[in-house]
C-alpha atoms as a printed R data frame, in Angstrom:
    type eleno elety resid chain resno       x       y       z
1   ATOM     1    CA   MET     A     1 -52.658 131.219   6.216
2   ATOM     2    CA   LEU     A     2 -49.108 130.308   5.239
3   ATOM     3    CA   MET     A     3 -48.421 126.734   4.187
4   ATOM     4    CA   SER     A     4 -45.906 124.758   6.186
5   ATOM     5    CA   ILE     A     5 -42.665 123.827   4.447
6   ATOM     6    CA   ALA     A     6 -43.731 120.168   4.274
7   ATOM     7    CA   ALA     A     7 -47.089 121.141   2.737
8   ATOM     8    CA   GLU     A     8 -45.273 123.235   0.127
9   ATOM     9    CA   LEU     A     9 -43.069 120.245  -0.675
10  ATOM    10    CA   HIS     A    10 -46.174 118.067  -1.108
11  ATOM    11    CA   ALA     A    11 -47.652 120.621  -3.506
12  ATOM    12    CA   ILE     A    12 -44.430 120.665  -5.531
13  ATOM    13    CA   GLY     A    13 -43.963 116.917  -5.416
14  ATOM    14    CA   ARG     A    14 -47.399 115.604  -6.335
15  ATOM    15    CA   PRO     A    15 -47.310 116.557 -10.043
16  ATOM    16    CA   LEU     A    16 -43.695 115.354 -10.244
17  ATOM    17    CA   LEU     A    17 -44.831 111.998  -8.873
18  ATOM    18    CA   ASP     A    18 -46.892 111.477 -12.017
19  ATOM    19    CA   ALA     A    19 -43.651 110.926 -13.942
20  ATOM    20    CA   GLN     A    20 -42.852 108.021 -11.632
21  ATOM    21    CA   LEU     A    21 -46.346 106.568 -12.014
22  ATOM    22    CA   ALA     A    22 -45.870 106.693 -15.789
23  ATOM    23    CA   HIS     A    23 -42.416 105.077 -15.677
24  ATOM    24    CA   PRO     A    24 -42.346 101.604 -17.293
25  ATOM    25    CA   THR     A    25 -40.849 100.000 -14.173
26  ATOM    26    CA   VAL     A    26 -43.571 101.384 -11.911
27  ATOM    27    CA   ARG     A    27 -46.274 100.547 -14.455
28  ATOM    28    CA   GLY     A    28 -44.938  97.001 -14.627
29  ATOM    29    CA   ILE     A    29 -45.134  96.638 -10.838
30  ATOM    30    CA   ALA     A    30 -48.652  98.104 -10.853
31  ATOM    31    CA   GLN     A    31 -49.796  95.687 -13.532
32  ATOM    32    CA   GLY     A    32 -47.892  92.743 -12.075
33  ATOM    33    CA   ASP     A    33 -46.167  92.004 -15.365
34  ATOM    34    CA   LEU     A    34 -42.766  93.633 -14.892
35  ATOM    35    CA   PRO     A    35 -40.130  91.258 -16.323
36  ATOM    36    CA   GLU     A    36 -38.397  89.436 -13.474
37  ATOM    37    CA   PRO     A    37 -34.837  90.427 -14.511
38  ATOM    38    CA   VAL     A    38 -35.809  94.093 -14.275
39  ATOM    39    CA   PHE     A    39 -37.231  93.768 -10.776
40  ATOM    40    CA   ARG     A    40 -34.299  91.576  -9.734
41  ATOM    41    CA   SER     A    41 -31.876  94.321 -10.756
42  ATOM    42    CA   TRP     A    42 -34.029  96.975  -9.071
43  ATOM    43    CA   LEU     A    43 -34.061  94.967  -5.824
44  ATOM    44    CA   GLU     A    44 -30.275  94.726  -5.862
45  ATOM    45    CA   GLN     A    45 -29.902  98.470  -6.390
46  ATOM    46    CA   ASP     A    46 -32.514  99.366  -3.790
47  ATOM    47    CA   TYR     A    47 -30.878  97.059  -1.252
48  ATOM    48    CA   LEU     A    48 -27.609  98.963  -1.649
49  ATOM    49    CA   PHE     A    49 -29.509 102.244  -1.497
50  ATOM    50    CA   LEU     A    50 -31.245 101.307   1.753
51  ATOM    51    CA   LEU     A    51 -27.964 100.411   3.429
52  ATOM    52    CA   ASP     A    52 -26.825 103.982   2.789
53  ATOM    53    CA   TYR     A    53 -30.256 105.325   3.728
54  ATOM    54    CA   VAL     A    54 -29.689 103.855   7.199
55  ATOM    55    CA   ARG     A    55 -26.365 105.709   7.278
56  ATOM    56    CA   VAL     A    56 -28.173 108.940   6.357
57  ATOM    57    CA   PHE     A    57 -30.592 108.509   9.257
58  ATOM    58    CA   SER     A    58 -27.666 107.745  11.539
59  ATOM    59    CA   ARG     A    59 -25.721 110.813  10.395
60  ATOM    60    CA   LEU     A    60 -28.767 112.991  11.015
61  ATOM    61    CA   ALA     A    61 -29.395 111.374  14.404
62  ATOM    62    CA   TRP     A    62 -25.925 112.483  15.522
63  ATOM    63    CA   GLN     A    63 -26.988 116.103  14.890
64  ATOM    64    CA   ALA     A    64 -30.625 115.837  15.965
65  ATOM    65    CA   PRO     A    65 -32.309 117.794  18.712
66  ATOM    66    CA   ALA     A    66 -33.464 115.597  21.580
67  ATOM    67    CA   GLU     A    67 -37.094 115.621  20.421
68  ATOM    68    CA   HIS     A    68 -36.104 114.128  17.041
69  ATOM    69    CA   LEU     A    69 -33.448 111.659  18.135
70  ATOM    70    CA   GLY     A    70 -35.786 108.777  18.923
71  ATOM    71    CA   ASP     A    71 -37.609 109.177  15.614
72  ATOM    72    CA   LEU     A    72 -34.392 108.929  13.615
73  ATOM    73    CA   VAL     A    73 -33.155 105.942  15.594
74  ATOM    74    CA   ASP     A    74 -36.527 104.258  15.027
75  ATOM    75    CA   LEU     A    75 -36.393 105.052  11.305
76  ATOM    76    CA   ALA     A    76 -32.899 103.618  10.993
77  ATOM    77    CA   HIS     A    77 -34.002 100.493  12.882
78  ATOM    78    CA   SER     A    78 -37.184 100.104  10.813
79  ATOM    79    CA   THR     A    79 -35.295 100.514   7.546
80  ATOM    80    CA   PHE     A    80 -32.502  98.134   8.510
81  ATOM    81    CA   HIS     A    81 -34.719  95.391   9.901
82  ATOM    82    CA   GLU     A    82 -38.199  95.641   8.384
83  ATOM    83    CA   GLU     A    83 -37.650  97.165   4.951
84  ATOM    84    CA   LEU     A    84 -34.433  95.285   4.270
85  ATOM    85    CA   ASP     A    85 -36.077  92.067   5.470
86  ATOM    86    CA   LEU     A    86 -38.715  92.601   2.769
87  ATOM    87    CA   HIS     A    87 -35.927  92.988   0.229
88  ATOM    88    CA   ARG     A    88 -34.223  89.819   1.388
89  ATOM    89    CA   SER     A    89 -37.506  87.919   1.108
90  ATOM    90    CA   LEU     A    90 -38.350  89.282  -2.330
91  ATOM    91    CA   SER     A    91 -34.772  88.820  -3.464
92  ATOM    92    CA   ALA     A    92 -34.962  85.141  -2.621
93  ATOM    93    CA   ASP     A    93 -38.140  84.870  -4.718
94  ATOM    94    CA   PHE     A    94 -36.560  86.683  -7.663
95  ATOM    95    CA   GLY     A    95 -33.054  85.216  -7.377
96  ATOM    96    CA   ALA     A    96 -31.390  88.578  -6.714
97  ATOM    97    CA   ASP     A    97 -27.738  88.572  -5.663
98  ATOM    98    CA   LEU     A    98 -27.692  91.107  -2.844
99  ATOM    99    CA   GLU     A    99 -24.195  90.337  -1.633
100 ATOM   100    CA   GLY     A   100 -22.654  90.501  -5.091
101 ATOM   101    CA   ALA     A   101 -24.526  93.596  -6.265
102 ATOM   102    CA   LYS     A   102 -22.656  96.750  -7.268
103 ATOM   103    CA   LYS     A   103 -24.100 100.246  -7.349
104 ATOM   104    CA   GLY     A   104 -25.214 101.509 -10.723
105 ATOM   105    CA   PRO     A   105 -24.831 105.194 -11.646
106 ATOM   106    CA   ALA     A   106 -28.289 106.228 -10.401
107 ATOM   107    CA   CYS     A   107 -27.829 104.533  -7.037
108 ATOM   108    CA   ALA     A   108 -24.348 105.977  -6.566
109 ATOM   109    CA   ALA     A   109 -25.492 109.496  -7.475
110 ATOM   110    CA   TYR     A   110 -28.532 109.348  -5.201
111 ATOM   111    CA   THR     A   111 -26.739 107.999  -2.132
112 ATOM   112    CA   SER     A   112 -23.913 110.528  -2.570
113 ATOM   113    CA   PHE     A   113 -26.485 113.327  -2.755
114 ATOM   114    CA   LEU     A   114 -28.204 112.163   0.435
115 ATOM   115    CA   LEU     A   115 -25.035 111.611   2.440
116 ATOM   116    CA   GLU     A   116 -23.668 115.019   1.422
117 ATOM   117    CA   SER     A   117 -26.968 116.753   2.202
118 ATOM   118    CA   ALA     A   118 -26.997 115.134   5.643
119 ATOM   119    CA   GLU     A   119 -24.017 117.306   6.610
120 ATOM   120    CA   ASN     A   120 -26.681 119.905   7.453
121 ATOM   121    CA   TYR     A   121 -29.467 118.603   9.689
122 ATOM   122    CA   ALA     A   122 -32.490 120.534   8.396
123 ATOM   123    CA   GLU     A   123 -31.376 120.294   4.764
124 ATOM   124    CA   GLY     A   124 -30.704 116.582   5.136
125 ATOM   125    CA   LEU     A   125 -34.303 115.999   6.219
126 ATOM   126    CA   ALA     A   126 -35.592 117.850   3.150
127 ATOM   127    CA   ALA     A   127 -33.298 115.860   0.861
128 ATOM   128    CA   LEU     A   128 -34.419 112.465   2.160
129 ATOM   129    CA   TYR     A   129 -38.122 113.353   2.235
130 ATOM   130    CA   PRO     A   130 -38.825 112.464  -1.433
131 ATOM   131    CA   CYS     A   131 -38.045 108.819  -0.701
132 ATOM   132    CA   MET     A   132 -40.261 108.508   2.389
133 ATOM   133    CA   TRP     A   133 -43.119 110.659   1.124
134 ATOM   134    CA   GLY     A   134 -42.839 109.444  -2.467
135 ATOM   135    CA   TYR     A   135 -42.952 105.727  -1.718
136 ATOM   136    CA   SER     A   136 -45.790 106.198   0.753
137 ATOM   137    CA   THR     A   137 -47.793 108.130  -1.844
138 ATOM   138    CA   LEU     A   138 -46.956 105.667  -4.630
139 ATOM   139    CA   GLY     A   139 -47.934 102.746  -2.405
140 ATOM   140    CA   GLN     A   140 -51.289 104.287  -1.538
141 ATOM   141    CA   ILE     A   141 -52.053 105.058  -5.192
142 ATOM   142    CA   LEU     A   142 -51.033 101.602  -6.453
143 ATOM   143    CA   ALA     A   143 -52.959  99.894  -3.639
144 ATOM   144    CA   GLU     A   144 -56.203 101.324  -5.032
145 ATOM   145    CA   ASN     A   145 -55.907  98.713  -7.793
146 ATOM   146    CA   PRO     A   146 -53.213  96.303  -6.578
147 ATOM   147    CA   PRO     A   147 -51.463  93.846  -8.891
148 ATOM   148    CA   ALA     A   148 -52.718  90.271  -8.819
149 ATOM   149    CA   GLU     A   149 -49.148  88.904  -8.876
150 ATOM   150    CA   PRO     A   150 -48.510  88.190  -5.167
151 ATOM   151    CA   ARG     A   151 -44.854  89.248  -5.060
152 ATOM   152    CA   TYR     A   152 -45.552  92.648  -6.586
153 ATOM   153    CA   ARG     A   153 -48.650  93.008  -4.420
154 ATOM   154    CA   ALA     A   154 -46.504  92.402  -1.321
155 ATOM   155    CA   TRP     A   155 -44.211  95.227  -2.412
156 ATOM   156    CA   VAL     A   156 -47.166  97.585  -2.935
157 ATOM   157    CA   ASN     A   157 -48.715  96.630   0.404
158 ATOM   158    CA   THR     A   158 -45.491  97.439   2.252
159 ATOM   159    CA   TYR     A   159 -45.466 101.039   1.062
160 ATOM   160    CA   ALA     A   160 -49.247 101.446   1.283
161 ATOM   161    CA   ASP     A   161 -49.193 100.457   4.948
162 ATOM   162    CA   PRO     A   162 -50.559 103.147   7.317
163 ATOM   163    CA   GLY     A   163 -47.523 102.643   9.552
164 ATOM   164    CA   PHE     A   164 -45.214 103.653   6.711
165 ATOM   165    CA   ALA     A   165 -47.423 106.666   5.984
166 ATOM   166    CA   ALA     A   166 -47.109 107.679   9.640
167 ATOM   167    CA   LEU     A   167 -43.317 107.535   9.413
168 ATOM   168    CA   ALA     A   168 -43.370 109.713   6.307
169 ATOM   169    CA   ALA     A   169 -45.725 112.181   7.996
170 ATOM   170    CA   ARG     A   170 -43.401 112.397  10.992
171 ATOM   171    CA   ILE     A   171 -40.494 113.347   8.725
172 ATOM   172    CA   GLY     A   172 -42.680 116.146   7.355
173 ATOM   173    CA   GLN     A   173 -43.326 117.401  10.885
174 ATOM   174    CA   MET     A   174 -39.626 117.229  11.677
175 ATOM   175    CA   ILE     A   175 -38.801 119.310   8.595
176 ATOM   176    CA   ASP     A   176 -41.195 122.001   9.761
177 ATOM   177    CA   GLU     A   177 -39.726 121.891  13.262
178 ATOM   178    CA   ALA     A   178 -36.142 122.017  11.960
179 ATOM   179    CA   ALA     A   179 -37.103 125.042   9.829
180 ATOM   180    CA   PRO     A   180 -34.653 124.854   6.909
181 ATOM   181    CA   ASP     A   181 -34.448 127.785   4.518
182 ATOM   182    CA   PRO     A   182 -37.627 127.240   2.440
183 ATOM   183    CA   GLY     A   183 -35.943 127.914  -0.880
184 ATOM   184    CA   ARG     A   184 -33.103 125.543  -0.120
185 ATOM   185    CA   ALA     A   185 -35.537 122.888   1.151
186 ATOM   186    CA   LYS     A   186 -37.499 123.068  -2.098
187 ATOM   187    CA   GLU     A   187 -34.312 122.874  -4.160
188 ATOM   188    CA   LEU     A   188 -33.119 119.753  -2.338
189 ATOM   189    CA   PHE     A   189 -36.566 118.174  -2.440
190 ATOM   190    CA   VAL     A   190 -36.821 118.630  -6.210
191 ATOM   191    CA   GLN     A   191 -33.318 117.202  -6.642
192 ATOM   192    CA   GLY     A   192 -34.354 114.222  -4.521
193 ATOM   193    CA   VAL     A   193 -37.466 113.657  -6.634
194 ATOM   194    CA   ALA     A   194 -35.274 113.717  -9.758
195 ATOM   195    CA   HIS     A   195 -33.019 111.077  -8.214
196 ATOM   196    CA   GLU     A   196 -36.105 108.995  -7.370
197 ATOM   197    CA   LEU     A   197 -37.233 109.073 -10.996
198 ATOM   198    CA   ALA     A   198 -33.757 108.201 -12.297
199 ATOM   199    CA   PHE     A   199 -33.589 105.267  -9.885
200 ATOM   200    CA   TRP     A   200 -36.412 103.506 -11.763
201 ATOM   201    CA   ASP     A   201 -34.145 103.303 -14.832
202 ATOM   202    CA   VAL     A   202 -32.834  99.897 -13.857
203 ATOM   203    CA   PRO     A   203 -29.209  99.255 -14.892
Protein backbone atom coordinates (compact mmCIF):
# COMPACT_ATOMS: atom_id res chain seq x y z
CA MET A 1 0.00 0.00 0.00
CA LEU A 2 1.35 3.40 -0.98
CA MET A 3 1.94 5.94 1.78
CA SER A 4 0.07 9.21 1.60
CA ILE A 5 2.12 12.34 0.96
CA ALA A 6 1.57 13.50 4.55
CA ALA A 7 2.71 10.12 5.91
CA GLU A 8 5.85 10.34 3.77
CA LEU A 9 6.52 13.81 5.18
CA HIS A 10 6.14 12.45 8.72
CA ALA A 11 8.64 9.69 7.95
CA ILE A 12 11.12 12.25 6.60
CA GLY A 13 10.51 14.74 9.37
CA ARG A 14 10.68 12.60 12.49
CA PRO A 15 14.46 11.99 12.45
CA LEU A 16 15.02 15.64 11.51
CA LEU A 17 13.00 16.65 14.57
CA ASP A 18 15.68 15.11 16.77
CA ALA A 19 17.97 18.02 15.87
CA GLN A 20 15.39 20.41 17.31
CA LEU A 21 15.01 18.32 20.47
CA ALA A 22 18.79 18.49 20.90
CA HIS A 23 18.96 22.25 20.32
CA PRO A 24 20.02 24.20 23.45
CA THR A 25 16.96 26.46 23.28
CA VAL A 26 14.54 23.53 23.16
CA ARG A 27 16.49 21.66 25.84
CA GLY A 28 16.32 24.75 28.03
CA ILE A 29 12.54 24.95 27.64
CA ALA A 30 12.24 21.22 28.35
CA GLN A 31 14.32 21.52 31.51
CA GLY A 32 12.73 24.81 32.56
CA ASP A 33 16.10 26.51 32.92
CA LEU A 34 16.40 28.43 29.65
CA PRO A 35 17.84 31.88 30.45
CA GLU A 36 15.04 34.45 30.39
CA PRO A 37 16.74 36.79 27.88
CA VAL A 38 16.92 33.94 25.37
CA PHE A 39 13.24 33.09 25.67
CA ARG A 40 12.33 36.79 25.64
CA SER A 41 14.12 37.21 22.31
CA TRP A 42 12.55 34.01 20.96
CA LEU A 43 9.07 35.24 21.93
CA GLU A 44 9.64 38.50 20.08
CA GLN A 45 10.79 36.69 16.94
CA ASP A 46 7.99 34.13 17.08
CA TYR A 47 5.41 36.88 17.54
CA LEU A 48 6.58 38.50 14.30
CA PHE A 49 6.64 35.09 12.63
CA LEU A 50 3.06 34.32 13.65
CA LEU A 51 1.79 37.60 12.24
CA ASP A 52 3.13 36.51 8.86
CA TYR A 53 1.89 32.96 9.43
CA VAL A 54 -1.63 34.39 9.58
CA ARG A 55 -0.92 36.10 6.25
CA VAL A 56 0.19 32.75 4.80
CA PHE A 57 -3.07 31.12 5.85
CA SER A 58 -4.97 34.06 4.41
CA ARG A 59 -3.09 33.89 1.10
CA LEU A 60 -3.83 30.18 0.85
CA ALA A 61 -7.48 30.71 1.79
CA TRP A 62 -7.88 33.00 -1.23
CA GLN A 63 -6.87 30.06 -3.47
CA ALA A 64 -8.51 27.25 -1.50
CA PRO A 65 -11.16 24.87 -2.76
CA ALA A 66 -14.47 25.27 -0.95
CA GLU A 67 -13.88 22.21 1.24
CA HIS A 68 -10.66 23.72 2.63
CA LEU A 69 -11.70 27.35 2.97
CA GLY A 70 -13.26 27.07 6.41
CA ASP A 71 -10.25 25.20 7.78
CA LEU A 72 -7.84 27.92 6.65
CA VAL A 73 -10.04 30.70 7.99
CA ASP A 74 -10.26 28.84 11.31
CA LEU A 75 -6.48 28.35 11.38
CA ALA A 76 -5.86 32.03 10.72
CA HIS A 77 -8.35 32.95 13.46
CA SER A 78 -6.87 30.46 15.94
CA THR A 79 -3.33 31.65 15.27
CA PHE A 80 -4.21 35.34 15.48
CA HIS A 81 -6.32 35.10 18.62
CA GLU A 82 -5.33 32.02 20.63
CA GLU A 83 -1.67 31.48 19.82
CA LEU A 84 -0.80 35.17 19.74
CA ASP A 85 -2.71 35.67 23.00
CA LEU A 86 -0.39 33.08 24.56
CA HIS A 87 2.57 35.06 23.27
CA ARG A 88 1.22 38.29 24.68
CA SER A 89 0.70 36.64 28.07
CA LEU A 90 4.14 35.03 28.14
CA SER A 91 5.72 38.20 26.82
CA ALA A 92 4.31 40.15 29.73
CA ASP A 93 5.83 37.59 32.12
CA PHE A 94 9.22 37.76 30.41
CA GLY A 95 9.25 41.49 29.64
CA ALA A 96 9.37 41.00 25.86
CA ASP A 97 8.90 44.06 23.66
CA LEU A 98 6.54 42.79 20.98
CA GLU A 99 5.77 46.17 19.46
CA GLY A 100 9.41 47.20 19.22
CA ALA A 101 10.74 43.87 17.96
CA LYS A 102 12.48 43.60 14.60
CA LYS A 103 12.87 40.44 12.55
CA GLY A 104 16.19 38.67 12.84
CA PRO A 105 17.71 36.88 9.83
CA ALA A 106 16.13 33.49 10.61
CA CYS A 107 12.65 34.96 11.03
CA ALA A 108 12.94 37.05 7.86
CA ALA A 109 14.19 34.09 5.82
CA TYR A 110 11.49 31.75 7.10
CA THR A 111 8.56 34.12 6.58
CA SER A 112 9.80 35.01 3.08
CA PHE A 113 10.01 31.31 2.24
CA LEU A 114 6.46 30.67 3.45
CA LEU A 115 4.90 33.68 1.76
CA GLU A 116 6.62 32.86 -1.54
CA SER A 117 5.62 29.19 -1.33
CA ALA A 118 2.01 30.21 -0.72
CA GLU A 119 1.85 31.50 -4.31
CA ASN A 120 1.02 27.87 -5.15
CA TYR A 121 -1.79 26.39 -3.06
CA ALA A 122 -0.69 22.76 -2.71
CA GLU A 123 2.99 23.66 -2.36
CA GLY A 124 2.16 26.32 0.22
CA LEU A 125 0.47 23.72 2.42
CA ALA A 126 3.55 21.49 2.26
CA ALA A 127 5.83 24.41 3.12
CA LEU A 128 3.88 25.44 6.21
CA TYR A 129 3.38 21.88 7.48
CA PRO A 130 6.72 21.65 9.36
CA CYS A 131 5.57 24.38 11.75
CA MET A 132 2.17 22.85 12.55
CA TRP A 133 3.29 19.22 12.62
CA GLY A 134 6.66 19.99 14.21
CA TYR A 135 5.35 22.02 17.14
CA SER A 136 2.57 19.51 17.77
CA THR A 137 5.10 16.66 17.84
CA LEU A 138 7.57 18.62 19.97
CA GLY A 139 4.81 19.55 22.41
CA GLN A 140 3.68 15.95 22.79
CA ILE A 141 7.25 14.73 23.35
CA LEU A 142 8.11 17.46 25.87
CA ALA A 143 4.81 16.95 27.71
CA GLU A 144 5.90 13.41 28.60
CA ASN A 145 8.24 15.01 31.15
CA PRO A 146 7.10 18.64 31.39
CA PRO A 147 9.25 21.37 32.93
CA ALA A 148 8.45 22.34 36.50
CA GLU A 149 8.84 26.06 35.69
CA PRO A 150 5.20 27.14 35.14
CA ARG A 151 5.81 29.57 32.27
CA TYR A 152 7.71 27.02 30.21
CA ARG A 153 5.18 24.35 31.14
CA ALA A 154 2.39 26.59 29.81
CA TRP A 155 4.23 26.85 26.50
CA VAL A 156 4.66 23.06 26.30
CA ASN A 157 1.01 22.45 27.21
CA THR A 158 -0.18 24.74 24.42
CA TYR A 159 1.53 22.69 21.73
CA ALA A 160 0.81 19.34 23.40
CA ASP A 161 -2.91 20.10 23.40
CA PRO A 162 -5.03 17.55 21.45
CA GLY A 163 -6.82 20.43 19.75
CA PHE A 164 -3.55 21.66 18.27
CA ALA A 165 -2.71 18.11 17.17
CA ALA A 166 -6.08 17.95 15.41
CA LEU A 167 -5.31 21.16 13.52
CA ALA A 168 -1.95 19.76 12.43
CA ALA A 169 -3.58 16.50 11.34
CA ARG A 170 -6.12 18.42 9.27
CA ILE A 171 -3.32 20.19 7.40
CA GLY A 172 -1.89 16.76 6.60
CA GLN A 173 -5.24 15.67 5.19
CA MET A 174 -5.48 18.85 3.15
CA ILE A 175 -2.03 18.24 1.66
CA ASP A 176 -3.12 14.80 0.53
CA GLU A 177 -6.34 16.21 -0.92
CA ALA A 178 -4.50 19.05 -2.69
CA ALA A 179 -2.11 16.47 -4.18
CA PRO A 180 1.09 18.48 -4.74
CA ASP A 181 3.90 16.91 -6.73
CA PRO A 182 5.37 14.50 -4.12
CA GLY A 183 8.97 15.38 -4.88
CA ARG A 184 8.29 19.09 -4.66
CA ALA A 185 6.28 18.62 -1.44
CA LYS A 186 9.18 16.76 0.16
CA GLU A 187 11.65 19.42 -0.98
CA LEU A 188 9.58 22.24 0.53
CA PHE A 189 8.91 20.27 3.70
CA VAL A 190 12.63 19.65 4.27
CA GLN A 191 13.36 23.33 3.62
CA GLY A 192 10.68 24.23 6.16
CA VAL A 193 12.19 21.89 8.75
CA ALA A 194 15.58 23.54 8.17
CA HIS A 195 14.01 26.95 8.77
CA GLU A 196 12.40 25.61 11.96
CA LEU A 197 15.78 24.48 13.27
CA ALA A 198 17.45 27.79 12.37
CA PHE A 199 14.67 29.68 14.15
CA TRP A 200 15.81 28.26 17.51
CA ASP A 201 19.12 30.12 17.10
CA VAL A 202 17.85 33.15 18.95
CA PRO A 203 19.31 36.47 17.72
